[in-house]
Amino acid sequence: MAYLVCAEEMDRQWITHVPDLPGCFSTNPDRERSIAAVPRAIEAYMEWCTQHGLRVPAPVPPLVVGEVIRSWMYEEDYEVNAFFASDRPAVDADEAAEFERLLAATRADLLDEVKGLNASQLDKQLTGERWPIGGVLKHVANAELWYLDRIGLAFPKSELPDNPFPRLDRVRQHLLGQMSGLPRRSGVITLSGETWSTRKVIRRTLWHERDHTLHIRKLLARVR
């Protein structure tokens, strides 16, 4: 059976997702190159799953591009990103358990990248970068909480610790505490012109953490 991929434009990049492999994606400024990179991204994803003791069925060719969605601006300052048909189905109990395992793997990778960094290295501002590495970690936590807010599951941002590591842990523990209730949540919510569902929140959370883990990996040589 052919496997489906979905491409979305975001921040002047094209991100191509494989819905049946949560957290598997390829990124390129060029849409066709992003799509063409998917087979290699799947190989890397399968290797990553093996390293973390995760067993997932490998998709088989041919590849079918199901949806290609451009971003658009809501009002003047908000970029609306894709809601795919694959984001719509409710999450069942087995999938919720699988998502927990994937979230544990992505978090382990992120923390492994920054293991041993001191405060000076975490706070070092790098030319051309919006945030130091510590700021990237805070951004990962903030985004995860914001995703949860889209579906009414967030806690007040004022409760976030300032230190990036407790901040990451606070948000993740809150997300995990919601997992058992996800199978009872269905339907979609539209805010600021953008449509959200529980499945989209998980997709974005896994993608975002893996994406910024790769981002931090590229920055490490500049702080050591």
CSV table of C-alpha atoms in Angstrom, one decimal:
chain,number,residue,atom,x,y,z
A,1,MET,CA,0.0,0.0,0.0
A,2,ALA,CA,1.3,3.5,-0.9
A,3,TYR,CA,2.2,5.7,2.0
A,4,LEU,CA,1.0,9.3,2.4
A,5,VAL,CA,3.0,12.5,2.9
A,6,CYS,CA,1.7,16.0,3.6
A,7,ALA,CA,3.7,19.2,2.9
A,8,GLU,CA,3.2,22.5,4.6
A,9,GLU,CA,4.9,25.9,4.2
A,10,MET,CA,6.1,27.4,7.5
A,11,ASP,CA,8.5,30.3,8.1
A,12,ARG,CA,9.7,30.3,4.5
A,13,GLN,CA,10.5,26.5,4.7
A,14,TRP,CA,8.6,23.5,3.4
A,15,ILE,CA,8.1,20.7,6.0
A,16,THR,CA,6.9,17.4,4.7
A,17,HIS,CA,5.4,15.0,7.3
A,18,VAL,CA,4.7,11.3,7.2
A,19,PRO,CA,1.4,11.0,9.2
A,20,ASP,CA,1.8,7.3,9.9
A,21,LEU,CA,5.3,8.0,11.4
A,22,PRO,CA,4.7,10.7,14.0
A,23,GLY,CA,7.7,13.0,14.2
A,24,CYS,CA,9.1,11.9,10.8
A,25,PHE,CA,9.7,14.9,8.6
A,26,SER,CA,12.0,16.6,6.1
A,27,THR,CA,12.6,20.3,5.6
A,28,ASN,CA,13.8,22.4,2.7
A,29,PRO,CA,13.2,25.9,1.4
A,30,ASP,CA,12.2,24.2,-1.9
A,31,ARG,CA,8.9,22.3,-1.8
A,32,GLU,CA,9.9,19.6,-4.3
A,33,ARG,CA,13.2,19.0,-2.5
A,34,SER,CA,11.5,18.7,0.8
A,35,ILE,CA,9.2,16.0,-0.6
A,36,ALA,CA,12.0,14.2,-2.4
A,37,ALA,CA,14.0,14.0,0.9
A,38,VAL,CA,11.2,12.0,2.6
A,39,PRO,CA,12.6,8.5,1.8
A,40,ARG,CA,15.9,9.3,3.4
A,41,ALA,CA,14.0,10.9,6.3
A,42,ILE,CA,12.1,7.7,6.8
A,43,GLU,CA,15.3,5.7,6.9
A,44,ALA,CA,16.7,8.0,9.5
A,45,TYR,CA,13.5,7.8,11.5
A,46,MET,CA,13.5,4.0,11.5
A,47,GLU,CA,17.1,4.0,12.7
A,48,TRP,CA,16.1,6.5,15.4
A,49,CYS,CA,13.2,4.3,16.5
A,50,THR,CA,15.5,1.3,16.7
A,51,GLN,CA,18.0,3.2,18.9
A,52,HIS,CA,15.2,4.0,21.3
A,53,GLY,CA,13.8,0.5,21.3
A,54,LEU,CA,10.6,1.6,19.5
A,55,ARG,CA,9.0,-0.7,17.0
A,56,VAL,CA,7.1,0.9,14.2
A,57,PRO,CA,6.1,-0.6,10.8
A,58,ALA,CA,8.1,0.8,7.9
A,59,PRO,CA,6.0,2.3,5.1
A,60,VAL,CA,6.5,0.9,1.7
A,61,PRO,CA,6.6,2.7,-1.7
A,62,PRO,CA,5.1,4.3,-3.6
A,63,LEU,CA,5.0,7.7,-2.0
A,64,VAL,CA,1.8,9.7,-2.5
A,65,VAL,CA,1.6,13.4,-1.8
A,66,GLY,CA,-1.8,13.8,-0.2
A,67,GLU,CA,-1.8,17.5,0.7
A,68,VAL,CA,0.3,20.5,0.0
A,69,ILE,CA,-0.7,23.6,2.0
A,70,ARG,CA,0.7,27.1,1.9
A,71,SER,CA,0.8,29.2,5.0
A,72,TRP,CA,-1.1,32.5,5.1
A,73,MET,CA,-1.2,35.5,7.3
A,74,TYR,CA,-4.1,36.1,9.6
A,75,GLU,CA,-4.5,39.8,10.1
A,76,GLU,CA,-1.0,41.1,10.0
A,77,ASP,CA,1.2,39.2,12.3
A,78,TYR,CA,0.1,35.6,12.6
A,79,GLU,CA,1.1,32.9,10.2
A,80,VAL,CA,-1.5,30.2,9.9
A,81,ASN,CA,-0.1,26.7,9.3
A,82,ALA,CA,-1.5,23.6,7.9
A,83,PHE,CA,-4.3,21.4,9.3
A,84,PHE,CA,-4.2,18.2,7.4
A,85,ALA,CA,-7.0,15.7,7.0
A,86,SER,CA,-4.7,13.3,8.9
A,87,ASP,CA,-4.9,15.7,11.9
A,88,ARG,CA,-8.6,15.2,12.2
A,89,PRO,CA,-9.2,11.7,13.6
A,90,ALA,CA,-9.4,11.3,17.4
A,91,VAL,CA,-6.5,9.7,19.2
A,92,ASP,CA,-7.3,6.2,20.5
A,93,ALA,CA,-5.8,4.7,23.7
A,94,ASP,CA,-3.2,2.6,21.9
A,95,GLU,CA,-2.0,5.7,20.0
A,96,ALA,CA,-1.8,7.7,23.2
A,97,ALA,CA,0.5,5.1,24.7
A,98,GLU,CA,2.6,5.2,21.5
A,99,PHE,CA,2.8,9.0,21.6
A,100,GLU,CA,4.1,8.8,25.2
A,101,ARG,CA,6.9,6.6,24.1
A,102,LEU,CA,7.8,8.9,21.2
A,103,LEU,CA,7.7,12.0,23.5
A,104,ALA,CA,10.1,10.2,25.9
A,105,ALA,CA,12.4,9.5,23.0
A,106,THR,CA,12.4,13.1,21.7
A,107,ARG,CA,13.0,14.5,25.1
A,108,ALA,CA,15.8,12.1,25.8
A,109,ASP,CA,17.5,13.3,22.6
A,110,LEU,CA,17.1,16.9,23.5
A,111,LEU,CA,18.5,16.6,27.0
A,112,ASP,CA,21.4,14.4,25.7
A,113,GLU,CA,22.4,17.2,23.3
A,114,VAL,CA,22.8,19.8,26.1
A,115,LYS,CA,24.1,17.4,28.8
A,116,GLY,CA,27.1,18.9,30.5
A,117,LEU,CA,26.7,22.5,29.3
A,118,ASN,CA,27.3,25.1,31.9
A,119,ALA,CA,25.3,28.3,32.5
A,120,SER,CA,27.8,30.4,30.4
A,121,GLN,CA,27.4,28.1,27.5
A,122,LEU,CA,23.6,27.9,27.8
A,123,ASP,CA,23.4,31.7,27.9
A,124,LYS,CA,26.0,32.6,25.2
A,125,GLN,CA,24.4,34.7,22.6
A,126,LEU,CA,25.4,33.6,19.1
A,127,THR,CA,25.7,35.8,16.1
A,128,GLY,CA,22.7,35.4,13.7
A,129,GLU,CA,20.7,33.4,16.3
A,130,ARG,CA,17.5,34.7,17.9
A,131,TRP,CA,18.2,32.8,21.2
A,132,PRO,CA,21.1,31.2,23.0
A,133,ILE,CA,20.8,27.5,23.6
A,134,GLY,CA,19.1,28.1,26.9
A,135,GLY,CA,16.6,30.3,25.1
A,136,VAL,CA,16.0,27.6,22.5
A,137,LEU,CA,15.2,25.2,25.4
A,138,LYS,CA,12.7,27.7,26.8
A,139,HIS,CA,11.2,28.2,23.4
A,140,VAL,CA,10.6,24.4,23.1
A,141,ALA,CA,8.7,24.4,26.4
A,142,ASN,CA,6.8,27.6,25.6
A,143,ALA,CA,5.7,26.2,22.2
A,144,GLU,CA,4.5,23.0,23.8
A,145,LEU,CA,2.4,24.9,26.3
A,146,TRP,CA,1.1,27.1,23.5
A,147,TYR,CA,0.0,24.1,21.5
A,148,LEU,CA,-1.9,22.8,24.5
A,149,ASP,CA,-3.5,26.1,24.9
A,150,ARG,CA,-4.9,25.8,21.4
A,151,ILE,CA,-7.1,23.0,22.6
A,152,GLY,CA,-7.8,24.3,26.1
A,153,LEU,CA,-5.4,22.1,28.0
A,154,ALA,CA,-2.7,24.6,29.1
A,155,PHE,CA,-1.9,26.0,32.5
A,156,PRO,CA,-1.1,29.8,33.0
A,157,LYS,CA,2.2,30.8,31.5
A,158,SER,CA,2.9,32.7,34.7
A,159,GLU,CA,3.5,29.3,36.4
A,160,LEU,CA,6.4,28.5,34.2
A,161,PRO,CA,9.8,28.3,36.0
A,162,ASP,CA,12.5,30.6,34.6
A,163,ASN,CA,15.2,27.9,34.4
A,164,PRO,CA,14.9,26.1,31.1
A,165,PHE,CA,15.2,22.6,32.5
A,166,PRO,CA,12.4,22.8,35.1
A,167,ARG,CA,10.4,24.7,32.5
A,168,LEU,CA,10.7,21.8,30.0
A,169,ASP,CA,9.8,19.3,32.7
A,170,ARG,CA,6.9,21.3,34.0
A,171,VAL,CA,5.2,21.5,30.6
A,172,ARG,CA,6.0,17.9,29.6
A,173,GLN,CA,4.7,16.5,32.9
A,174,HIS,CA,1.5,18.5,32.3
A,175,LEU,CA,1.1,17.1,28.8
A,176,LEU,CA,1.7,13.5,30.0
A,177,GLY,CA,-0.9,14.1,32.7
A,178,GLN,CA,-3.4,14.8,29.9
A,179,MET,CA,-2.6,11.8,27.8
A,180,SER,CA,-5.1,9.4,29.4
A,181,GLY,CA,-7.9,11.8,28.5
A,182,LEU,CA,-7.0,12.4,24.9
A,183,PRO,CA,-9.0,9.4,23.5
A,184,ARG,CA,-12.1,11.2,24.9
A,185,ARG,CA,-11.4,14.4,23.0
A,186,SER,CA,-12.7,14.7,19.4
A,187,GLY,CA,-13.5,17.5,17.1
A,188,VAL,CA,-11.5,20.6,16.1
A,189,ILE,CA,-11.0,24.1,17.3
A,190,THR,CA,-10.3,27.2,15.2
A,191,LEU,CA,-8.4,30.1,16.7
A,192,SER,CA,-6.9,33.1,14.9
A,193,GLY,CA,-7.9,31.4,11.6
A,194,GLU,CA,-6.0,28.3,12.4
A,195,THR,CA,-7.6,24.9,13.0
A,196,TRP,CA,-6.3,22.6,15.8
A,197,SER,CA,-7.0,19.1,17.1
A,198,THR,CA,-5.4,16.8,19.7
A,199,ARG,CA,-3.6,14.9,16.9
A,200,LYS,CA,-2.2,18.1,15.4
A,201,VAL,CA,-0.9,19.2,18.8
A,202,ILE,CA,1.0,15.9,19.2
A,203,ARG,CA,2.3,16.1,15.6
A,204,ARG,CA,3.5,19.7,16.2
A,205,THR,CA,5.0,18.8,19.6
A,206,LEU,CA,7.1,15.9,18.2
A,207,TRP,CA,8.2,17.8,15.1
A,208,HIS,CA,9.1,20.9,17.1
A,209,GLU,CA,11.2,19.1,19.6
A,210,ARG,CA,13.1,17.0,17.1
A,211,ASP,CA,13.6,20.0,14.9
A,212,HIS,CA,15.2,22.1,17.7
A,213,THR,CA,17.3,19.2,18.8
A,214,LEU,CA,18.9,19.2,15.4
A,215,HIS,CA,19.1,23.0,15.7
A,216,ILE,CA,21.0,22.8,19.0
A,217,ARG,CA,23.3,20.1,17.6
A,218,LYS,CA,24.4,22.6,15.0
A,219,LEU,CA,25.0,25.3,17.6
A,220,LEU,CA,27.1,23.3,20.0
A,221,ALA,CA,30.4,23.7,18.1
A,222,ARG,CA,30.0,27.5,18.6
A,223,VAL,CA,29.6,27.4,22.4
A,224,ARG,CA,32.3,24.8,23.3
